[in-house]
Amino acid sequence: MLIDTAQASAQQTADAPAVRVEGVSKSFAGSVALEPISMRIERGEFLTLLGPSGCGKTTLLNLIAGFLEADQGELYIHDKPVTRVPPYQREIGIVFQNYALFPHMSVARNVGYGLRTRGVPKAEAERRVREALALVKLEDFADRRPRQLSGGQQQRVALARALVIRPRVLLLDEPFSALDRNLRAAMQVELREIQTSLGLTTVFVTHDQGEALSMSDRIAVMSRATIRQIGTPSEIYDHPQNHFVASFVGDANMFRATLLEAEGSDARLKLGETEARITSFQTDLPAPGPVTLFVRPEHCHLAEPGTPGTIPATVALSVYQGSHTELHVDCPLAEGGRAMLRVPSRTSVAPGEPLAIGLAESGAAVFGAED
Amino acid sequence: MYKSFSDHLLDWAGRILLTLILGFLVLPFIVVFIASFNESAILSFPPQSWSTRWYVNAFEYRDFGNGLRNSLRVAAFGAGIALVAGAGFAYVFNRYDFAFKNTLNGILLSPLIIPNFTIGLGVLVLTAAASMPRNVWTVVAVHVIIVLPFVVRSVYVSLQNLERAYEQAAESLGGRPLHVLLTITLPLLLPGLVAGAIFAAILSFNEFTASLYVVSQRTETLPVAMYNYVREYADPTLAAMSVLYVAAVAALLLLVHKIFRLEKVLNVD
Amino acid sequence: MTKRPFLGWFASPSILIAFGITASVLAIVQYSLRAHVPGSIDPGGFTLANFATLWHVAYGLVFLNSLLLCIWTALFALLIGYPLAYAMVRARSLSLRSAILLISLTPLFLGEIVRTYSWMIVLGNRGFLNSVLLQTGLIERPINLMFTMSGVVIALVHFTLPIVVVMLAAALSHIDRNLERAATSLGAGRIRVFLTVTLPLSIPGVVAATSTAFAWTFSAFATPQMIGGGQVQTISTMVYQVGFASFNFPLAASLSLMGLLFAVAVLAIFNTGMRQLERHGAH
């Protein structure tokens, strides 16, 4: 009986999410930095907090790390409440935006810092530092000072320093923003490989949607101090649930429309002078009335002006992109008066030329005013 | 870069102006240097004959030796206490909110506005009113009050430039607050602390006005001894003393400059 | 979890010192309200007589003298300090920069006595300046600089110059050079760039430097005492004289209290005025 219970609880602990956030909120001097939010981060998952600056993603990261204390709610790491546990007892590894490598210590001493605070015996500590440096391919740099390293190398040291303590969760605070473009792509691949091979739960904060889409198991898109949608990269990109997510991730065309009737996922819309039928990926559509019609550029095509069900526009600018050409068009029905189409590179259109935007049958969505 | 005729004219005007100003700054020290080697006890330019006897006199004058010992002691204790108190205050002021934080800050920085003679008089009448003895610690207390704002400012600037991420990284790696303070914060603040301490020690060593109110014959500091000498004698002994003083301070500054770069210390970089 | 580790430990020493400062100021206030007992250091009963004594033309002139000294000194220190700070921040060669830095800052670390004594030798009737001028035949009789306001101002400008330079240089070094480059690219000459970009952006530094020069001059004692030689009376020399020549500490206390209030009031007026000026200048 006793054994059963122990096993059951061990079982439960093993199944428990790496991080569980329950109604956690935070305000600073009266302004809300984070509305009460709840979420689970599974073990081994790579979860990205994506959003513009000031959306609360860094606040959430600091709450998980323990640098901030939540006003309300409870935070669990491996099913243990940690809301009031100080950072130094949370067993969390962090890679900071500017890496925060201790400038007065060698690379090896930087990496070994977390082992010294834990009183790991010297011989074992040295071995683990060597292993960690080998993991990030910096064995030969142990005696250098951080400022003698390139940006990419500094980032690897920061990663090794965070990994060597075998953290329960790894937090990454915009770690690629200081790297140039080519190095960034290489580091992203390398980081993801290490993370997958170690099965390490990772929370990644970024405002770069490309980074988020390419690296994550799941993305939590945040704005105005709350999570607007959480899902896999393809769910976020293909099936955004609201206006903010649709426009923040990827390119989006938004048209002012009136929803005439809806049946299941099928909708009939009034678009200016004409009417169109679309099949939305949404399960429930808003009530009939003024709405915003969302279509990705890849679900739009060029049509003959005047074709029923198309949206009239004029070419403003065409931008050659190699594999295709981006047509930026003036369109009275579009939000901001502008929409964008991707057309084959050979298509020749001159600025000022009238055209019409045709909509694909799927891939669109309708957002009510409150979304 | 292309320069027109008027640009060159400006350049030259600037150079002449700069030379004149720098000349104004060093003039008294050059003059005092020449005067210190004047053989006669009565000032004359240029000196009729040369001698180093005033240097011998300066070394042999008992009040100077006594004053130097007092000044060194007061500067060491004054700067030391100001460093500990000032660095501690700068830390809590930078990091925390607490009751009367700004009041405390205002009081501690007020000696920047309260004239030194008022501080000296204040401590003098305080000790008189409270029937406290006036000894070397009274002088130290006055000096701590006067140099503290400079230490606070120096350490505060260092703290502001210290990225919080270093300490957060250390904390996330399991460093407890005291451990983080000792292994991360203090080492990274070291230049600011040392600069603040040296700055405080020099200021304290030079302090004259407030000291004049609280010293006795026994606790007389070097500047007070020098002042008293001018009032009694007119010979160039004090010129010799001044030259030694300038040389010592310039050497110390040069050393600080070599190690820390004054631009950084004074935040003019 | 202690959210504010070390707060008590780190704040305590400074709290103790703050109490010391407060007690000293309160002691002055207390003494200023006590009667003077001739021949005794201990004060008598409570009275307002000291302030009545201060309400006299002679003391008014001392306050006025102090104010004039502060204004002249701050003005000249600023005029001389600005080009120096500019040269220090903008010097291209590192060695020139270091030289300017060391020459302008060394006096800051020399204290009032050494500097004032040096100026006595320069300004005296048999001093360097008069000797040179007499021997070159430019003058026939020595110019009186010792025991005059001009002499005191010259020495005080020298005294306050380093701190003025430090503060101006700090302000100038934080001006983005690209703003000046932008103005140049828009066709402004060097003088115009300076007058329309650099100078306006350095105004906060100028205000701070002026306030500090004022406070330092107001606080100066050795310079007016030694170079003024009793002919140039300031609040600082008066307080000392009343205290240590007449042993009238209650009067000295009330004098320095009024002096402090006077200085604070002048600085407050100056700073408010400058802020108004800046706000109007921003339009």
Coordinates of N, CA and C in Angstrom, one line a residue, chain A residues 17-195:
Chain A
P17 N 3.7 18.6 -15.4 CA 4.4 19.5 -16.3 C 5.6 20.1 -15.7
A18 N 6.5 20.5 -16.5 CA 7.8 21.1 -16.0 C 7.4 22.4 -15.3
V19 N 6.6 23.2 -15.9 CA 6.2 24.5 -15.3 C 4.7 24.6 -15.4
R20 N 4.1 24.9 -14.3 CA 2.6 25.2 -14.3 C 2.4 26.6 -13.7
V21 N 1.7 27.4 -14.5 CA 1.4 28.8 -14.1 C -0.1 28.8 -13.8
E22 N -0.5 29.2 -12.6 CA -1.9 29.3 -12.3 C -2.3 30.7 -11.8
G23 N -2.9 31.4 -12.7 CA -3.5 32.7 -12.3 C -2.4 33.7 -11.8
V24 N -1.2 33.6 -12.4 CA -0.2 34.5 -12.0 C -0.3 35.9 -12.6
S25 N -0.2 36.9 -11.8 CA -0.3 38.3 -12.3 C 0.8 39.2 -11.6
K26 N 1.0 40.3 -12.3 CA 2.0 41.2 -11.7 C 1.7 42.7 -12.2
S27 N 1.8 43.6 -11.2 CA 1.7 45.0 -11.6 C 2.9 45.8 -11.0
F28 N 3.2 46.8 -11.7 CA 4.3 47.7 -11.2 C 3.7 49.1 -11.0
A29 N 3.7 49.6 -9.8 CA 3.2 50.9 -9.5 C 1.9 51.2 -10.2
G30 N 1.0 50.2 -10.0 CA -0.4 50.5 -10.6 C -0.6 50.1 -12.0
S31 N 0.5 50.0 -12.8 CA 0.3 49.6 -14.2 C 0.5 48.1 -14.3
V32 N -0.4 47.4 -15.0 CA -0.5 46.0 -15.1 C 0.6 45.5 -16.1
A33 N 1.5 44.7 -15.6 CA 2.6 44.2 -16.4 C 2.1 42.8 -17.0
L34 N 1.3 42.1 -16.2 CA 0.9 40.8 -16.6 C -0.5 40.6 -16.0
E35 N -1.5 40.3 -16.8 CA -2.8 40.0 -16.4 C -2.8 38.5 -15.8
P36 N -3.7 38.1 -15.0 CA -3.6 36.8 -14.4 C -3.6 35.8 -15.6
I37 N -2.6 35.0 -15.7 CA -2.5 34.0 -16.7 C -2.2 32.6 -16.2
S38 N -2.7 31.6 -16.9 CA -2.5 30.2 -16.5 C -1.9 29.5 -17.8
M39 N -1.0 28.6 -17.6 CA -0.5 27.8 -18.7 C 0.4 26.7 -18.2
R40 N 0.6 25.7 -19.0 CA 1.5 24.5 -18.6 C 2.6 24.5 -19.7
I41 N 3.8 24.1 -19.2 CA 4.9 23.9 -20.1 C 5.3 22.4 -19.8
E42 N 5.2 21.6 -20.9 CA 5.5 20.2 -20.7 C 7.0 19.9 -20.6
R43 N 7.3 18.7 -20.1 CA 8.7 18.4 -19.9 C 9.4 18.2 -21.3
G44 N 10.5 18.8 -21.5 CA 11.3 18.7 -22.7 C 10.7 19.6 -23.8
E45 N 9.7 20.4 -23.5 CA 9.1 21.2 -24.5 C 9.9 22.5 -24.7
F46 N 9.9 23.0 -26.0 CA 10.5 24.3 -26.3 C 9.4 25.2 -26.5
L47 N 9.1 26.1 -25.5 CA 8.0 27.0 -25.6 C 8.5 28.4 -25.8
T48 N 8.0 29.1 -26.7 CA 8.4 30.5 -27.0 C 7.3 31.5 -26.5
L49 N 7.8 32.5 -25.8 CA 6.9 33.7 -25.5 C 7.2 34.7 -26.5
L50 N 6.2 35.0 -27.4 CA 6.5 35.9 -28.5 C 5.5 37.1 -28.4
G51 N 6.1 38.3 -28.6 CA 5.3 39.5 -28.5 C 6.1 40.7 -28.7
P52 N 5.4 41.8 -28.9 CA 6.2 43.1 -29.0 C 6.7 43.5 -27.7
S53 N 7.6 44.5 -27.6 CA 8.1 44.9 -26.4 C 7.0 45.5 -25.5
G54 N 7.1 45.2 -24.2 CA 6.0 45.7 -23.3 C 4.8 44.8 -23.2
C55 N 4.9 43.6 -23.8 CA 3.7 42.8 -23.9 C 3.6 41.9 -22.6
G56 N 4.7 41.9 -21.8 CA 4.6 41.1 -20.6 C 5.5 39.9 -20.6
K57 N 6.1 39.6 -21.8 CA 6.8 38.3 -21.9 C 8.1 38.3 -21.0
T58 N 8.7 39.4 -20.9 CA 9.9 39.4 -20.0 C 9.5 39.4 -18.5
T59 N 8.3 40.0 -18.2 CA 7.8 39.9 -16.8 C 7.5 38.4 -16.5
L60 N 6.9 37.7 -17.4 CA 6.6 36.3 -17.2 C 7.9 35.5 -17.0
L61 N 8.9 35.8 -17.8 CA 10.2 35.1 -17.7 C 10.8 35.4 -16.3
N62 N 10.8 36.7 -15.9 CA 11.3 37.0 -14.6 C 10.6 36.4 -13.4
L63 N 9.2 36.2 -13.6 CA 8.5 35.5 -12.6 C 8.9 34.1 -12.5
I64 N 9.1 33.4 -13.6 CA 9.5 32.0 -13.6 C 10.9 31.9 -13.0
A65 N 11.8 32.8 -13.3 CA 13.1 32.8 -12.8 C 13.2 33.1 -11.3
G66 N 12.2 33.9 -10.9 CA 12.2 34.3 -9.5 C 12.7 35.6 -9.2
F67 N 13.0 36.4 -10.2 CA 13.6 37.8 -10.0 C 12.4 38.7 -9.7
L68 N 11.2 38.3 -10.0 CA 10.0 39.0 -9.5 C 9.1 38.1 -8.8
E69 N 8.4 38.7 -7.8 CA 7.4 37.8 -7.1 C 6.0 38.2 -7.6
A70 N 5.2 37.1 -7.8 CA 3.9 37.3 -8.4 C 3.0 38.0 -7.4
D71 N 2.1 38.9 -7.8 CA 1.1 39.5 -6.9 C 0.1 38.5 -6.5
Q72 N -0.4 37.7 -7.5 CA -1.4 36.7 -7.2 C -0.9 35.4 -7.9
G73 N -1.6 34.3 -7.6 CA -1.4 33.1 -8.3 C -0.3 32.3 -7.8
E74 N -0.1 31.1 -8.4 CA 0.9 30.2 -7.9 C 1.6 29.6 -9.1
L75 N 2.9 29.4 -8.9 CA 3.8 28.9 -9.9 C 4.4 27.6 -9.4
Y76 N 4.3 26.6 -10.3 CA 4.9 25.3 -9.9 C 6.0 24.9 -10.9
I77 N 7.1 24.3 -10.4 CA 8.1 23.7 -11.2 C 8.2 22.3 -10.8
H78 N 8.0 21.4 -11.7 CA 7.9 19.9 -11.4 C 7.0 19.7 -10.3
D79 N 5.8 20.4 -10.3 CA 4.7 20.2 -9.4 C 5.0 20.7 -8.0
K80 N 6.1 21.4 -7.8 CA 6.4 21.9 -6.4 C 6.1 23.4 -6.5
P81 N 5.3 24.0 -5.6 CA 5.1 25.4 -5.6 C 6.4 26.2 -5.4
V82 N 6.7 27.1 -6.2 CA 7.9 27.9 -6.1 C 7.7 29.4 -6.0
T83 N 6.4 29.8 -5.9 CA 6.1 31.2 -6.0 C 7.0 32.0 -5.1
R84 N 7.2 31.5 -3.9 CA 8.0 32.3 -2.9 C 9.4 31.7 -2.7
V85 N 9.8 30.9 -3.6 CA 11.2 30.3 -3.6 C 12.2 31.3 -4.3
P86 N 13.3 31.7 -3.6 CA 14.2 32.6 -4.3 C 14.9 32.0 -5.5
P87 N 15.4 32.8 -6.4 CA 16.0 32.3 -7.6 C 17.1 31.3 -7.4
Y88 N 17.8 31.5 -6.3 CA 19.0 30.7 -6.1 C 18.6 29.3 -5.6
Q89 N 17.3 29.0 -5.4 CA 16.9 27.7 -5.0 C 16.0 27.1 -6.1
R90 N 15.8 27.7 -7.2 CA 14.9 27.3 -8.2 C 15.4 26.3 -9.2
E91 N 16.7 26.1 -9.3 CA 17.4 25.2 -10.3 C 17.0 25.5 -11.7
I92 N 17.1 26.8 -12.0 CA 16.8 27.3 -13.4 C 18.0 27.8 -14.0
G93 N 18.2 27.5 -15.3 CA 19.4 28.0 -16.0 C 18.9 29.2 -16.9
I94 N 19.6 30.3 -17.0 CA 19.2 31.4 -17.8 C 20.3 31.8 -18.7
V95 N 20.0 32.1 -20.0 CA 20.9 32.8 -20.9 C 20.3 34.2 -21.1
F96 N 21.1 35.2 -20.7 CA 20.6 36.6 -20.8 C 20.9 37.2 -22.1
Q97 N 20.1 38.3 -22.4 CA 20.2 39.0 -23.7 C 21.7 39.3 -24.0
N98 N 22.4 39.9 -23.1 CA 23.8 40.2 -23.3 C 24.7 39.2 -22.6
Y99 N 24.2 38.1 -22.3 CA 24.9 36.9 -21.8 C 25.3 37.1 -20.3
A100 N 25.6 38.3 -19.9 CA 26.0 38.5 -18.5 C 27.1 37.6 -18.0
L101 N 28.1 37.4 -18.8 CA 29.2 36.6 -18.4 C 30.0 37.5 -17.4
F102 N 30.4 36.9 -16.3 CA 31.2 37.6 -15.3 C 32.5 38.1 -15.9
P103 N 32.7 39.4 -16.1 CA 33.9 39.8 -16.8 C 35.2 39.6 -16.0
H104 N 35.1 39.4 -14.7 CA 36.3 39.2 -13.9 C 36.7 37.8 -13.7
M105 N 36.0 36.9 -14.4 CA 36.3 35.4 -14.3 C 36.6 34.8 -15.7
S106 N 37.4 33.8 -15.6 CA 37.7 33.1 -16.9 C 36.5 32.3 -17.3
V107 N 36.5 31.8 -18.6 CA 35.4 31.0 -19.1 C 35.1 29.9 -18.2
A108 N 36.2 29.2 -17.8 CA 36.0 28.0 -16.9 C 35.4 28.4 -15.6
R109 N 35.8 29.5 -15.0 CA 35.3 29.9 -13.7 C 33.8 30.4 -13.9
N110 N 33.5 31.0 -15.0 CA 32.1 31.3 -15.3 C 31.3 30.1 -15.3
V111 N 31.7 29.1 -16.1 CA 30.9 27.9 -16.2 C 30.8 27.2 -14.9
G112 N 31.9 27.2 -14.1 CA 31.9 26.5 -12.8 C 31.2 27.2 -11.7
Y113 N 30.7 28.4 -11.9 CA 30.2 29.2 -10.8 C 29.0 28.5 -10.1
G114 N 28.1 28.0 -10.9 CA 26.9 27.3 -10.3 C 27.3 26.0 -9.6
L115 N 28.4 25.4 -9.9 CA 28.9 24.2 -9.2 C 29.5 24.6 -7.9
R116 N 30.2 25.7 -7.9 CA 30.9 26.2 -6.6 C 29.8 26.6 -5.6
T117 N 28.7 27.2 -6.1 CA 27.7 27.6 -5.1 C 27.0 26.4 -4.6
R118 N 27.0 25.3 -5.3 CA 26.4 24.0 -4.8 C 27.3 23.2 -4.0
G119 N 28.6 23.6 -3.9 CA 29.6 22.8 -3.2 C 29.9 21.5 -3.9
V120 N 29.8 21.4 -5.2 CA 30.2 20.2 -5.9 C 31.7 20.0 -5.7
P121 N 32.2 18.8 -5.4 CA 33.6 18.5 -5.2 C 34.4 19.0 -6.4
K122 N 35.6 19.4 -6.1 CA 36.5 20.1 -7.1 C 36.7 19.2 -8.4
A123 N 37.0 18.0 -8.1 CA 37.3 17.1 -9.3 C 36.1 16.9 -10.2
E124 N 34.9 16.7 -9.5 CA 33.7 16.5 -10.3 C 33.3 17.8 -11.0
A125 N 33.5 18.9 -10.3 CA 33.2 20.2 -10.9 C 34.0 20.4 -12.2
E126 N 35.3 20.1 -12.1 CA 36.2 20.3 -13.2 C 35.8 19.4 -14.4
R127 N 35.4 18.2 -14.1 CA 34.9 17.3 -15.1 C 33.7 17.8 -15.8
R128 N 32.8 18.3 -15.0 CA 31.5 18.8 -15.5 C 31.7 20.0 -16.4
V129 N 32.6 20.9 -15.9 CA 32.9 22.1 -16.7 C 33.4 21.7 -18.0
R130 N 34.4 20.8 -18.0 CA 35.0 20.3 -19.3 C 33.9 19.7 -20.2
E131 N 33.0 18.9 -19.7 CA 31.9 18.3 -20.5 C 31.0 19.4 -21.0
A132 N 30.7 20.4 -20.2 CA 29.8 21.5 -20.7 C 30.4 22.3 -21.8
L133 N 31.7 22.5 -21.6 CA 32.4 23.3 -22.7 C 32.6 22.5 -23.9
A134 N 32.7 21.1 -23.8 CA 32.8 20.3 -24.9 C 31.5 20.3 -25.7
L135 N 30.4 20.3 -24.9 CA 29.0 20.3 -25.5 C 28.8 21.5 -26.4
V136 N 29.4 22.7 -26.0 CA 29.3 23.9 -26.8 C 30.5 24.1 -27.7
K137 N 31.4 23.1 -27.8 CA 32.6 23.1 -28.6 C 33.5 24.3 -28.3
L138 N 33.8 24.5 -27.0 CA 34.7 25.5 -26.6 C 35.7 25.0 -25.6
E139 N 36.1 23.7 -25.7 CA 37.1 23.1 -24.8 C 38.4 23.9 -24.7
D140 N 38.8 24.5 -25.8 CA 40.1 25.2 -25.9 C 40.1 26.6 -25.3
F141 N 38.9 27.1 -24.9 CA 38.8 28.5 -24.5 C 38.6 28.6 -23.0
A142 N 38.9 27.6 -22.2 CA 38.6 27.6 -20.8 C 39.3 28.7 -20.1
D143 N 40.5 29.1 -20.5 CA 41.2 30.1 -19.7 C 41.1 31.5 -20.2
R144 N 40.3 31.7 -21.2 CA 40.1 33.0 -21.8 C 39.2 33.8 -20.9
R145 N 39.3 35.2 -21.0 CA 38.3 36.0 -20.4 C 37.1 36.3 -21.4
P146 N 35.9 36.5 -20.9 CA 34.8 36.7 -21.7 C 35.0 37.7 -22.8
R147 N 35.7 38.9 -22.5 CA 35.8 39.9 -23.5 C 36.7 39.5 -24.7
Q148 N 37.5 38.4 -24.5 CA 38.4 37.9 -25.5 C 37.6 37.0 -26.5
L149 N 36.3 36.8 -26.3 CA 35.6 35.9 -27.1 C 34.6 36.7 -28.1
S150 N 34.3 36.1 -29.2 CA 33.3 36.7 -30.1 C 31.9 36.6 -29.5
G151 N 31.0 37.3 -30.1 CA 29.6 37.2 -29.6 C 29.0 35.8 -29.6
G152 N 29.3 35.0 -30.6 CA 28.8 33.7 -30.7 C 29.4 32.8 -29.6
Q153 N 30.7 33.0 -29.4 CA 31.4 32.2 -28.4 C 30.9 32.6 -27.0
Q154 N 30.7 33.9 -26.8 CA 30.1 34.3 -25.5 C 28.8 33.6 -25.2
Q155 N 28.0 33.5 -26.3 CA 26.7 32.9 -26.1 C 26.8 31.5 -25.7
R156 N 27.8 30.8 -26.3 CA 28.0 29.4 -26.0 C 28.4 29.2 -24.6
V157 N 29.3 30.1 -24.1 CA 29.7 30.1 -22.7 C 28.5 30.2 -21.8
A158 N 27.7 31.2 -22.1 CA 26.5 31.5 -21.3 C 25.6 30.3 -21.3
L159 N 25.5 29.6 -22.4 CA 24.7 28.4 -22.5 C 25.3 27.3 -21.6
A160 N 26.6 27.1 -21.8 CA 27.3 26.1 -21.0 C 27.1 26.3 -19.5
R161 N 27.2 27.6 -19.1 CA 27.1 28.0 -17.7 C 25.7 27.6 -17.2
A162 N 24.7 27.8 -18.0 CA 23.4 27.6 -17.6 C 23.1 26.0 -17.6
L163 N 23.7 25.3 -18.5 CA 23.5 23.9 -18.6 C 24.2 23.0 -17.5
V164 N 25.3 23.5 -17.1 CA 26.2 22.7 -16.3 C 25.5 22.4 -14.9
I165 N 24.6 23.2 -14.5 CA 23.9 22.9 -13.2 C 22.8 22.0 -13.4
R166 N 22.6 21.4 -14.6 CA 21.5 20.5 -14.9 C 20.2 21.1 -14.5
P167 N 19.8 22.2 -15.1 CA 18.6 23.0 -14.6 C 17.3 22.2 -15.0
R168 N 16.3 22.5 -14.2 CA 15.0 21.8 -14.5 C 14.3 22.5 -15.6
V169 N 14.7 23.8 -15.8 CA 14.1 24.6 -16.9 C 15.2 25.5 -17.4
L170 N 15.3 25.7 -18.7 CA 16.2 26.7 -19.3 C 15.5 27.9 -19.8
L171 N 15.9 29.0 -19.3 CA 15.2 30.3 -19.8 C 16.1 31.0 -20.7
L172 N 15.6 31.4 -21.9 CA 16.4 32.2 -22.8 C 15.8 33.5 -23.1
D173 N 16.5 34.6 -22.7 CA 15.9 36.0 -22.9 C 16.5 36.6 -24.1
E174 N 15.8 36.6 -25.2 CA 16.3 37.1 -26.5 C 17.8 36.9 -26.7
P175 N 18.2 35.7 -26.7 CA 19.7 35.4 -26.7 C 20.3 35.7 -28.0
F176 N 19.5 35.8 -29.1 CA 20.1 35.9 -30.4 C 20.2 37.4 -30.9
S177 N 19.6 38.3 -30.1 CA 19.4 39.6 -30.6 C 20.7 40.4 -30.9
A178 N 21.8 39.9 -30.1 CA 23.1 40.6 -30.3 C 23.9 40.0 -31.4
L179 N 23.5 39.0 -32.0 CA 24.3 38.3 -33.1 C 23.9 38.7 -34.5
D180 N 24.9 38.7 -35.4 CA 24.5 39.0 -36.7 C 23.8 37.9 -37.4
R181 N 23.2 38.2 -38.5 CA 22.2 37.3 -39.1 C 22.7 35.9 -39.4
N182 N 23.9 35.7 -40.0 CA 24.3 34.4 -40.3 C 24.6 33.5 -39.1
L183 N 25.3 34.2 -38.1 CA 25.6 33.5 -36.9 C 24.4 33.1 -36.1
R184 N 23.4 34.0 -36.2 CA 22.1 33.8 -35.5 C 21.5 32.4 -36.0
A185 N 21.4 32.3 -37.3 CA 20.8 31.0 -37.9 C 21.6 29.8 -37.4
A186 N 22.9 29.9 -37.4 CA 23.7 28.7 -37.0 C 23.5 28.4 -35.5
M187 N 23.5 29.5 -34.7 CA 23.3 29.3 -33.3 C 21.9 28.7 -33.0
Q188 N 20.9 29.1 -33.7 CA 19.6 28.6 -33.5 C 19.5 27.1 -33.7
V189 N 20.1 26.6 -34.8 CA 20.2 25.2 -35.1 C 20.9 24.5 -33.9
E190 N 22.1 25.0 -33.6 CA 22.9 24.4 -32.6 C 22.2 24.3 -31.2
L191 N 21.5 25.4 -30.8 CA 20.8 25.4 -29.6 C 19.7 24.4 -29.6
R192 N 18.9 24.4 -30.7 CA 17.8 23.4 -30.7 C 18.3 22.0 -30.7
E193 N 19.4 21.7 -31.3 CA 20.0 20.3 -31.3 C 20.4 19.9 -29.8
I194 N 21.1 20.9 -29.1 CA 21.5 20.6 -27.8 C 20.2 20.4 -26.9
Q195 N 19.3 21.3 -27.1 CA 18.1 21.2 -26.3 C 17.3 19.9 -26.5

